[in-house]
Amino acid sequence: MKGKIVFITGASSGIGAGCARKFASQGYNLILNARKIDVLESFKEELESSYPIHVYLLPFDVRNRAVMTEAITLLPDEWKAIDVLINNAGLVIGLDKEQEGNLDEWDIVIDTNIKGLLTVTRLVVPGMLERKGGHVINIGSIAGDGAYPGGSVYCATKAAVKALSDGLRIDLVDTPIRVTNIKPGMVETNFSVIRFRGDKERADNFYEGIHALSGDDIAETVYFAASAPAHVQIAEVLLMPTNQATSTISYKNK
Ligand code: 8X3
């Protein structure tokens, strides 16, 4: 199989899907992970018919360590040499105060955003070291730079993504492997629908009056980092809509 390989978690929608399309358009073969196999299968069909690349599907929940370990360890030989890992799978449920939130929902958020990302990294990076090349790109968030009302647990998970990115960059400093933390602000994806527990109207309302970023916008920056010359390590990028200034300050013209 010719071409580089990118492995994207949470690839069925939003930023993950944007990255899949962008990397496919640049000739990368794709290993795509998400929970829903039917969504992944139709996405694979779309991508393989649009671009001269191959797609391999890894349907699992990044919270399921046993399934994930087996799936990654048993990748067919031609798919083992992962060049770029995009740790994108992540979510938030609810906007509750820390003293009022739902502990079961927090387990899902913490296990996905922190332990899921860490496990995939732990499983993929040793191969990159053996091959003496690779790039880990974590999708962090502006939320990791500071807490905001109702965001405490989500913000903590994204602060963890920053620490895990920085820590990995330190641990790999004597290697050719690069580590990048991409920190988006307001991006209009299914993310907010899940944040508002399925209330699509509330999510739409949240983006009214502001030109939010799209998954494709973030994918451009992810690809920019991945395609920089080998000696250039884009450590972090914070990006947000022109009318957003901080997590909590934005201008909405409505
Ligand atoms: C998502 C960005 O500002 O909604 O990571 O937390 S924000």
PDB file of C-alpha atoms and ligand atoms in Angstrom, residues 140-143 148 154 184-186 191 195 244 247, ligand 1:
ATOM      1  CA  GLY A 140      -7.409  19.745  23.189  1.00  0.00           C
ATOM      2  CA  SER A 141      -9.546  22.824  23.672  1.00  0.00           C
ATOM      3  CA  ILE A 142      -9.590  26.450  24.710  1.00  0.00           C
ATOM      4  CA  ALA A 143     -11.410  24.892  27.691  1.00  0.00           C
ATOM      5  CA  TYR A 148     -15.622  28.519  32.836  1.00  0.00           C
ATOM      6  CA  TYR A 154     -14.751  19.148  30.849  1.00  0.00           C
ATOM      7  CA  PRO A 184     -10.169  24.948  19.290  1.00  0.00           C
ATOM      8  CA  GLY A 185     -12.624  27.486  20.627  1.00  0.00           C
ATOM      9  CA  MET A 186     -16.171  27.566  19.306  1.00  0.00           C
ATOM     10  CA  PHE A 191     -20.463  18.460  20.208  1.00  0.00           C
ATOM     11  CA  ARG A 195     -23.376  18.985  25.703  1.00  0.00           C
ATOM     12  CA  GLN A 244     -14.582  35.001  20.005  1.00  0.00           C
ATOM     13  CA  SER A 247     -14.025  30.847  26.434  1.00  0.00           C
TER      14      SER A 247
HETATM   15  C1  8X3 B   1     -14.987  23.079  23.093  1.00  0.00           C
HETATM   16  C2  8X3 B   1     -14.788  24.527  23.239  1.00  0.00           C
HETATM   17  O1  8X3 B   1     -15.393  26.618  24.548  1.00  0.00           O
HETATM   18  O2  8X3 B   1     -17.177  24.998  24.133  1.00  0.00           O
HETATM   19  O3  8X3 B   1     -13.857  22.361  23.422  1.00  0.00           O
HETATM   20  O4  8X3 B   1     -15.451  24.531  25.725  1.00  0.00           O
HETATM   21  S1  8X3 B   1     -15.746  25.173  24.475  1.00  0.00           S
END
